[in-house]
Amino acid sequence: MRKTTTVCAIAVTAGMLALSACGADDGEGTASSGGGQAITFATYGSAFEAAQKKAMIDPFAAKTGIKVTTDSPVDLAKLKVMTEGGNPDWDVYLADQQEAVGYCGQYFEKLDFTNIKKEDFVPGTVNDCGVPVDTYSYVVAYNTEKYGAKPPTSIKDFFDTTNFPGTRAVSNYPAEGTLELALLADGVSKDKLYPLDYDRAFKVMDRVKKGLVFWETGAEQVSAMESKRADMMLVWSGRGYEAVQNGAPYKPMWADNSYHYATLTIVKGSANKEAAQKFIDFAVSPEPQTAFAKEIAYGAANLKAEPDADPSRAEWSSSAKEHLDQSWSIDNAWWAANQAEATKRWLAWTSG
């Protein structure tokens, strides 16, 4: 669910770590305390944004009187220009997990955790500049019309075009976990993935390169599944659910799914940091987290949120125990330090 920024933009905006503090108040405002305040929230758009609006944005505005305007899609290159100019249009930015680590202090302010309980989130997912707001998986989705009689059962099958002939689709953003999945398919154990063996990973990727489809956005994933542009795809679990709800004939295969989360951050230099902090405090609290997970097939990040029992969403839910048990997560610190090189290698392979 996350990335809509192209790899070219990522290459341009790779930067160094720094820290910068900001203040916030108690986040317990009433509808009369907003006083005409407003923030702009950069998010992913489409059904994802619609779910955020219903579960988080509208209830927050009703409670605090603070107006929240959304803008989509997120764009790291645009954010870079905004922050360097010193007068950003965005206040809250929905960042990738490694972005919140890698650009803390550079593009993002430090958060105030007075009203956020770090223990309510999976250990290691909260950092100085970001707190998780949802979870999703980068998971194999296969066309049941193509593979219904013999569905894939392992990540190795995704890269096996002999026994599973057909086209493939992947994200054009390398930090989703595509290279790691290629290594897992080649027998590398999860605890030996880093540092990435680029040559080995791309040798596996070569198996599916012919006719490979790349997607950049959540909307493109849904469109590709609805039009059956690829027989087997690596997609965000929530977007897979969205496409299936629209009639796309796909099912998820959860073995070795790459578990991710998106993080809420405050944009460096925001003129509305107090209101932005209030919004983040509210959005990651249990009630809106529960409501969000019931609107769309993304998992709640707050562990105190109530799980959704709807079976159609549960099939695509990254937070279902049987799916979590088969998952792994990218190394955020490694990606924060190596994203520029990894992106350079990815661009060379995709254009070669």
CSV table of C-alpha atoms in Angstrom, one decimal:
chain,number,residue,atom,x,y,z
A,1,MET,CA,0.0,0.0,0.0
A,2,ARG,CA,2.3,2.5,0.0
A,3,LYS,CA,4.6,3.8,-2.6
A,4,THR,CA,3.6,6.0,-5.5
A,5,THR,CA,7.0,7.7,-5.8
A,6,THR,CA,9.0,6.5,-8.9
A,7,VAL,CA,12.5,5.0,-8.5
A,8,CYS,CA,13.9,8.0,-10.4
A,9,ALA,CA,12.5,10.3,-7.7
A,10,ILE,CA,13.9,8.1,-5.0
A,11,ALA,CA,17.4,8.2,-6.7
A,12,VAL,CA,17.3,12.0,-6.7
A,13,THR,CA,16.1,12.4,-3.1
A,14,ALA,CA,18.3,9.9,-1.3
A,15,GLY,CA,19.8,11.7,1.7
A,16,MET,CA,21.7,11.7,5.0
A,17,LEU,CA,20.2,11.2,8.5
A,18,ALA,CA,19.6,14.2,10.8
A,19,LEU,CA,17.3,15.0,13.7
A,20,SER,CA,15.1,18.0,14.5
A,21,ALA,CA,12.6,18.4,17.4
A,22,CYS,CA,9.2,19.9,17.4
A,23,GLY,CA,6.5,20.5,20.0
A,24,ALA,CA,3.0,19.3,20.4
A,25,ASP,CA,0.2,19.7,22.9
A,26,ASP,CA,-2.1,17.2,24.5
A,27,GLY,CA,-4.2,16.4,21.4
A,28,GLU,CA,-7.4,16.4,23.5
A,29,GLY,CA,-9.1,19.2,21.7
A,30,THR,CA,-12.9,19.6,21.4
A,31,ALA,CA,-14.8,20.7,18.3
A,32,SER,CA,-14.7,24.3,19.5
A,33,SER,CA,-10.9,24.3,20.1
A,34,GLY,CA,-9.8,24.0,16.4
A,35,GLY,CA,-10.3,27.7,16.0
A,36,GLY,CA,-10.1,27.6,12.2
A,37,GLN,CA,-7.0,25.5,12.1
A,38,ALA,CA,-6.3,23.3,9.1
A,39,ILE,CA,-3.7,20.8,7.9
A,40,THR,CA,-3.0,19.2,4.6
A,41,PHE,CA,-2.4,15.4,4.7
A,42,ALA,CA,-0.4,13.8,1.8
A,43,THR,CA,-1.6,10.3,1.4
A,44,TYR,CA,-2.1,7.5,-1.2
A,45,GLY,CA,-5.5,8.3,-2.7
A,46,SER,CA,-8.2,6.0,-4.1
A,47,ALA,CA,-10.0,3.5,-1.8
A,48,PHE,CA,-7.2,3.8,0.8
A,49,GLU,CA,-7.8,7.5,1.2
A,50,ALA,CA,-11.6,7.0,1.3
A,51,ALA,CA,-11.1,4.6,4.2
A,52,GLN,CA,-8.9,7.1,6.0
A,53,LYS,CA,-11.4,9.8,5.5
A,54,LYS,CA,-14.3,7.8,7.0
A,55,ALA,CA,-12.3,6.2,9.9
A,56,MET,CA,-9.8,9.0,10.8
A,57,ILE,CA,-10.1,12.3,9.0
A,58,ASP,CA,-13.8,13.1,9.4
A,59,PRO,CA,-14.0,11.9,13.0
A,60,PHE,CA,-10.9,14.0,13.9
A,61,ALA,CA,-12.4,17.1,12.3
A,62,ALA,CA,-15.7,16.6,14.1
A,63,LYS,CA,-13.8,16.2,17.4
A,64,THR,CA,-11.3,19.0,17.1
A,65,GLY,CA,-12.7,21.4,14.6
A,66,ILE,CA,-9.4,21.1,12.7
A,67,LYS,CA,-10.0,20.9,8.9
A,68,VAL,CA,-8.0,18.2,7.1
A,69,THR,CA,-7.5,18.5,3.4
A,70,THR,CA,-5.9,15.6,1.6
A,71,ASP,CA,-3.5,15.5,-1.4
A,72,SER,CA,-2.4,12.5,-3.3
A,73,PRO,CA,-0.3,10.7,-4.3
A,74,VAL,CA,2.7,11.1,-2.0
A,75,ASP,CA,5.8,12.2,-3.8
A,76,LEU,CA,9.2,12.2,-2.1
A,77,ALA,CA,10.8,14.4,-4.8
A,78,LYS,CA,8.0,17.0,-4.3
A,79,LEU,CA,8.5,16.7,-0.5
A,80,LYS,CA,12.2,17.4,-1.0
A,81,VAL,CA,11.5,20.6,-2.9
A,82,MET,CA,8.9,21.7,-0.3
A,83,THR,CA,11.2,21.2,2.7
A,84,GLU,CA,14.2,22.8,1.1
A,85,GLY,CA,12.1,25.8,0.2
A,86,GLY,CA,11.1,26.2,3.8
A,87,ASN,CA,7.4,26.6,3.3
A,88,PRO,CA,5.8,23.2,2.7
A,89,ASP,CA,2.3,22.8,1.4
A,90,TRP,CA,1.9,19.5,3.3
A,91,ASP,CA,1.8,19.1,7.1
A,92,VAL,CA,1.3,15.4,7.6
A,93,TYR,CA,2.9,12.9,5.2
A,94,LEU,CA,2.3,9.2,4.8
A,95,ALA,CA,5.8,7.8,4.6
A,96,ASP,CA,7.2,4.4,3.9
A,97,GLN,CA,8.8,2.7,7.0
A,98,GLN,CA,12.3,3.2,5.8
A,99,GLU,CA,11.7,6.8,4.7
A,100,ALA,CA,10.7,7.8,8.3
A,101,VAL,CA,14.0,6.4,9.4
A,102,GLY,CA,16.2,7.6,6.6
A,103,TYR,CA,14.9,11.2,6.4
A,104,CYS,CA,14.2,11.8,10.1
A,105,GLY,CA,15.2,15.5,10.7
A,106,GLN,CA,15.8,16.1,7.0
A,107,TYR,CA,12.2,15.9,5.6
A,108,PHE,CA,10.4,15.0,8.8
A,109,GLU,CA,10.1,16.5,12.3
A,110,LYS,CA,10.6,14.5,15.5
A,111,LEU,CA,7.2,13.5,17.0
A,112,ASP,CA,6.0,14.1,20.5
A,113,PHE,CA,5.0,10.8,22.0
A,114,THR,CA,3.3,12.2,25.1
A,115,ASN,CA,-0.1,10.8,23.9
A,116,ILE,CA,1.2,7.9,21.8
A,117,LYS,CA,2.0,4.6,23.7
A,118,LYS,CA,4.9,3.0,21.8
A,119,GLU,CA,4.2,-0.3,23.5
A,120,ASP,CA,0.8,-0.4,21.6
A,121,PHE,CA,2.8,-1.1,18.4
A,122,VAL,CA,4.9,-4.0,17.1
A,123,PRO,CA,8.4,-3.6,18.6
A,124,GLY,CA,10.8,-1.8,16.2
A,125,THR,CA,8.0,-0.1,14.1
A,126,VAL,CA,8.0,3.3,15.9
A,127,ASN,CA,10.9,5.7,15.4
A,128,ASP,CA,11.6,9.3,16.4
A,129,CYS,CA,9.9,10.7,13.3
A,130,GLY,CA,7.2,8.2,12.5
A,131,VAL,CA,4.5,6.0,14.0
A,132,PRO,CA,2.7,3.2,12.1
A,133,VAL,CA,-0.9,3.9,11.0
A,134,ASP,CA,-1.6,0.7,9.0
A,135,THR,CA,-0.1,-2.5,7.9
A,136,TYR,CA,-0.1,-4.3,4.6
A,137,SER,CA,1.8,-7.1,2.8
A,138,TYR,CA,3.6,-7.2,-0.5
A,139,VAL,CA,2.0,-10.5,-1.5
A,140,VAL,CA,1.7,-12.8,-4.5
A,141,ALA,CA,-1.7,-12.5,-6.2
A,142,TYR,CA,-2.4,-15.1,-8.9
A,143,ASN,CA,-5.1,-15.2,-11.6
A,144,THR,CA,-7.5,-18.1,-10.8
A,145,GLU,CA,-8.5,-18.4,-14.4
A,146,LYS,CA,-4.9,-19.1,-15.3
A,147,TYR,CA,-3.8,-21.1,-12.2
A,148,GLY,CA,-7.0,-22.3,-10.6
A,149,ALA,CA,-6.2,-26.0,-11.1
A,150,LYS,CA,-2.6,-25.6,-9.9
A,151,PRO,CA,-2.1,-22.5,-7.8
A,152,PRO,CA,1.3,-21.4,-6.7
A,153,THR,CA,2.2,-22.4,-3.1
A,154,SER,CA,5.7,-20.8,-2.6
A,155,ILE,CA,7.6,-17.7,-3.6
A,156,LYS,CA,9.7,-19.9,-5.7
A,157,ASP,CA,6.7,-20.5,-8.0
A,158,PHE,CA,6.5,-16.8,-8.7
A,159,PHE,CA,9.9,-17.0,-10.4
A,160,ASP,CA,9.2,-20.3,-12.1
A,161,THR,CA,7.9,-19.7,-15.6
A,162,THR,CA,8.4,-23.3,-16.6
A,163,ASN,CA,5.9,-24.8,-14.3
A,164,PHE,CA,3.9,-21.6,-14.0
A,165,PRO,CA,4.1,-20.0,-17.4
A,166,GLY,CA,2.7,-16.5,-17.9
A,167,THR,CA,3.4,-12.9,-17.3
A,168,ARG,CA,4.4,-11.3,-14.0
A,169,ALA,CA,4.0,-7.8,-12.5
A,170,VAL,CA,6.0,-6.2,-9.6
A,171,SER,CA,6.4,-2.8,-8.0
A,172,ASN,CA,8.9,-0.4,-9.7
A,173,TYR,CA,10.0,0.6,-6.2
A,174,PRO,CA,12.8,-1.8,-5.0
A,175,ALA,CA,12.2,-1.3,-1.3
A,176,GLU,CA,9.0,-3.2,-1.4
A,177,GLY,CA,11.0,-6.4,-1.0
A,178,THR,CA,11.2,-7.7,-4.6
A,179,LEU,CA,14.9,-8.3,-4.5
A,180,GLU,CA,14.6,-10.1,-1.1
A,181,LEU,CA,11.8,-12.3,-2.4
A,182,ALA,CA,14.0,-13.2,-5.4
A,183,LEU,CA,16.8,-14.3,-2.9
A,184,LEU,CA,14.3,-16.2,-0.8
A,185,ALA,CA,13.1,-18.0,-3.9
A,186,ASP,CA,16.8,-18.9,-4.6
A,187,GLY,CA,17.2,-20.5,-1.2
A,188,VAL,CA,18.6,-17.6,0.9
A,189,SER,CA,17.4,-17.8,4.5
A,190,LYS,CA,15.5,-14.8,6.0
A,191,ASP,CA,18.3,-14.1,8.5
A,192,LYS,CA,20.9,-13.9,5.7
A,193,LEU,CA,19.2,-11.5,3.3
A,194,TYR,CA,21.4,-8.4,4.2
A,195,PRO,CA,23.5,-7.0,2.8
A,196,LEU,CA,21.6,-7.8,-0.5
A,197,ASP,CA,23.5,-9.9,-3.0
A,198,TYR,CA,22.4,-7.8,-6.0
A,199,ASP,CA,23.9,-10.1,-8.7
A,200,ARG,CA,22.2,-13.2,-7.3
A,201,ALA,CA,18.9,-11.4,-6.9
A,202,PHE,CA,18.9,-10.0,-10.4
A,203,LYS,CA,19.8,-13.4,-11.8
A,204,VAL,CA,16.6,-14.7,-10.3
A,205,MET,CA,14.7,-11.7,-11.6
A,206,ASP,CA,15.9,-12.4,-15.1
A,207,ARG,CA,13.7,-15.5,-15.1
A,208,VAL,CA,10.6,-13.3,-15.2
A,209,LYS,CA,11.9,-10.2,-17.0
A,210,LYS,CA,10.4,-11.1,-20.4
A,211,GLY,CA,7.0,-9.4,-20.5
A,212,LEU,CA,7.4,-8.1,-16.9
A,213,VAL,CA,4.9,-5.4,-16.0
A,214,PHE,CA,5.9,-2.6,-13.6
A,215,TRP,CA,3.4,-0.7,-11.5
A,216,GLU,CA,4.0,2.6,-9.7
A,217,THR,CA,0.8,3.3,-7.8
A,218,GLY,CA,-2.0,1.6,-6.0
A,219,ALA,CA,-4.5,2.5,-8.7
A,220,GLU,CA,-2.2,0.9,-11.3
A,221,GLN,CA,-2.2,-2.3,-9.3
A,222,VAL,CA,-6.0,-2.4,-9.2
A,223,SER,CA,-6.2,-1.6,-12.9
A,224,ALA,CA,-3.7,-4.3,-13.8
A,225,MET,CA,-5.6,-6.9,-11.9
A,226,GLU,CA,-9.0,-5.8,-13.3
A,227,SER,CA,-7.7,-6.0,-16.8
A,228,LYS,CA,-5.7,-9.2,-16.1
A,229,ARG,CA,-2.5,-7.6,-17.5
A,230,ALA,CA,-0.3,-10.1,-15.6
A,231,ASP,CA,-1.0,-13.7,-14.6
A,232,MET,CA,0.9,-13.5,-11.3
A,233,MET,CA,1.6,-10.2,-9.5
A,234,LEU,CA,3.3,-8.9,-6.4
A,235,VAL,CA,0.8,-6.4,-5.0
A,236,TRP,CA,-0.2,-4.6,-1.8
A,237,SER,CA,-2.7,-6.8,0.0
A,238,GLY,CA,-5.2,-4.0,0.4
A,239,ARG,CA,-5.2,-3.1,-3.3
A,240,GLY,CA,-5.6,-6.8,-4.1
A,241,TYR,CA,-8.7,-6.9,-2.0
A,242,GLU,CA,-9.9,-3.7,-3.8
A,243,ALA,CA,-9.4,-5.3,-7.2
A,244,VAL,CA,-11.2,-8.5,-6.2
A,245,GLN,CA,-14.1,-6.5,-4.9
A,246,ASN,CA,-14.3,-5.0,-8.3
A,247,GLY,CA,-14.4,-8.4,-10.0
A,248,ALA,CA,-10.8,-9.2,-10.7
A,249,PRO,CA,-10.2,-13.0,-10.6
A,250,TYR,CA,-7.2,-13.2,-8.2
A,251,LYS,CA,-6.4,-14.9,-5.0
A,252,PRO,CA,-3.5,-14.2,-2.6
A,253,MET,CA,-0.6,-16.7,-1.9
A,254,TRP,CA,0.8,-15.8,1.5
A,255,ALA,CA,4.0,-17.8,1.7
A,256,ASP,CA,6.9,-15.4,2.4
A,257,ASN,CA,4.8,-12.3,2.2
A,258,SER,CA,6.7,-9.1,2.9
A,259,TYR,CA,5.1,-7.4,5.8
A,260,HIS,CA,5.0,-3.6,5.7
A,261,TYR,CA,3.5,-0.6,7.4
A,262,ALA,CA,3.0,3.0,6.5
A,263,THR,CA,4.0,5.7,9.0
A,264,LEU,CA,2.5,9.1,9.8
A,265,THR,CA,5.1,11.9,9.9
A,266,ILE,CA,5.1,15.7,10.3
A,267,VAL,CA,6.7,17.5,7.3
A,268,LYS,CA,9.8,19.4,8.2
A,269,GLY,CA,9.0,23.1,8.5
A,270,SER,CA,5.3,22.6,8.7
A,271,ALA,CA,3.5,25.8,10.0
A,272,ASN,CA,0.9,23.7,11.6
A,273,LYS,CA,2.9,21.2,13.7
A,274,GLU,CA,0.6,21.4,16.7
A,275,ALA,CA,-2.5,20.5,14.7
A,276,ALA,CA,-0.5,17.9,12.7
A,277,GLN,CA,0.6,16.2,16.0
A,278,LYS,CA,-3.0,16.2,17.2
A,279,PHE,CA,-4.1,14.4,14.0
A,280,ILE,CA,-1.4,11.8,14.3
A,281,ASP,CA,-2.3,11.2,18.0
A,282,PHE,CA,-5.9,10.6,17.0
A,283,ALA,CA,-5.2,8.5,13.8
A,284,VAL,CA,-3.1,5.9,15.6
A,285,SER,CA,-5.4,5.5,18.6
A,286,PRO,CA,-7.4,2.2,18.9
A,287,GLU,CA,-10.9,3.5,17.8
A,288,PRO,CA,-10.0,5.0,14.4
A,289,GLN,CA,-7.5,2.1,13.9
A,290,THR,CA,-10.3,-0.4,14.3
A,291,ALA,CA,-12.7,1.6,12.1
A,292,PHE,CA,-10.0,1.8,9.3
A,293,ALA,CA,-9.4,-1.9,9.3
A,294,LYS,CA,-13.1,-2.5,8.9
A,295,GLU,CA,-13.2,-0.2,5.9
A,296,ILE,CA,-10.4,-1.8,3.8
A,297,ALA,CA,-8.2,-4.9,3.8
A,298,TYR,CA,-5.3,-3.2,5.5
A,299,GLY,CA,-4.4,-4.2,9.1
A,300,ALA,CA,-4.5,-1.9,12.1
A,301,ALA,CA,-1.1,-0.9,13.4
A,302,ASN,CA,-2.2,-0.3,16.9
A,303,LEU,CA,-2.2,-3.7,18.7
A,304,LYS,CA,-5.2,-2.6,20.9
A,305,ALA,CA,-7.5,-2.2,17.8
A,306,GLU,CA,-10.2,-4.7,17.4
A,307,PRO,CA,-9.7,-7.1,14.5
A,308,ASP,CA,-12.1,-7.3,11.6
A,309,ALA,CA,-14.0,-10.5,11.3
A,310,ASP,CA,-15.3,-10.0,7.7
A,311,PRO,CA,-14.1,-13.1,5.8
A,312,SER,CA,-13.7,-11.4,2.5
A,313,ARG,CA,-11.3,-8.8,4.0
A,314,ALA,CA,-9.6,-11.4,6.2
A,315,GLU,CA,-8.5,-13.4,3.1
A,316,TRP,CA,-6.4,-10.3,2.2
A,317,SER,CA,-5.5,-9.1,5.7
A,318,SER,CA,-1.8,-8.7,6.5
A,319,SER,CA,-2.6,-8.8,10.2
A,320,ALA,CA,-4.4,-12.2,10.2
A,321,LYS,CA,-2.3,-14.5,12.4
A,322,GLU,CA,-1.9,-17.2,9.7
A,323,HIS,CA,-0.6,-14.6,7.3
A,324,LEU,CA,1.7,-12.9,9.9
A,325,ASP,CA,3.2,-16.3,10.7
A,326,GLN,CA,4.4,-16.6,7.1
A,327,SER,CA,5.7,-13.0,6.8
A,328,TRP,CA,9.1,-11.3,7.1
A,329,SER,CA,10.0,-7.6,7.1
A,330,ILE,CA,12.6,-5.5,5.3
A,331,ASP,CA,15.5,-4.1,7.2
A,332,ASN,CA,14.6,-0.4,7.5
A,333,ALA,CA,18.1,0.7,8.7
A,334,TRP,CA,19.8,-1.1,5.8
A,335,TRP,CA,17.4,0.4,3.2
A,336,ALA,CA,17.8,3.9,4.7
A,337,ALA,CA,21.5,3.6,4.3
A,338,ASN,CA,21.6,1.8,1.0
A,339,GLN,CA,18.5,3.0,-0.9
A,340,ALA,CA,20.5,5.2,-3.4
A,341,GLU,CA,22.8,2.2,-4.4
A,342,ALA,CA,19.9,-0.2,-4.5
A,343,THR,CA,17.8,2.1,-6.7
A,344,LYS,CA,20.8,2.7,-9.0
A,345,ARG,CA,21.1,-1.1,-9.5
A,346,TRP,CA,17.4,-1.5,-10.0
A,347,LEU,CA,17.3,1.2,-12.6
A,348,ALA,CA,20.2,-0.4,-14.5
A,349,TRP,CA,18.4,-3.7,-14.5
A,350,THR,CA,15.0,-2.4,-15.5
A,351,SER,CA,16.4,-0.3,-18.3
A,352,GLY,CA,18.9,-3.0,-19.5
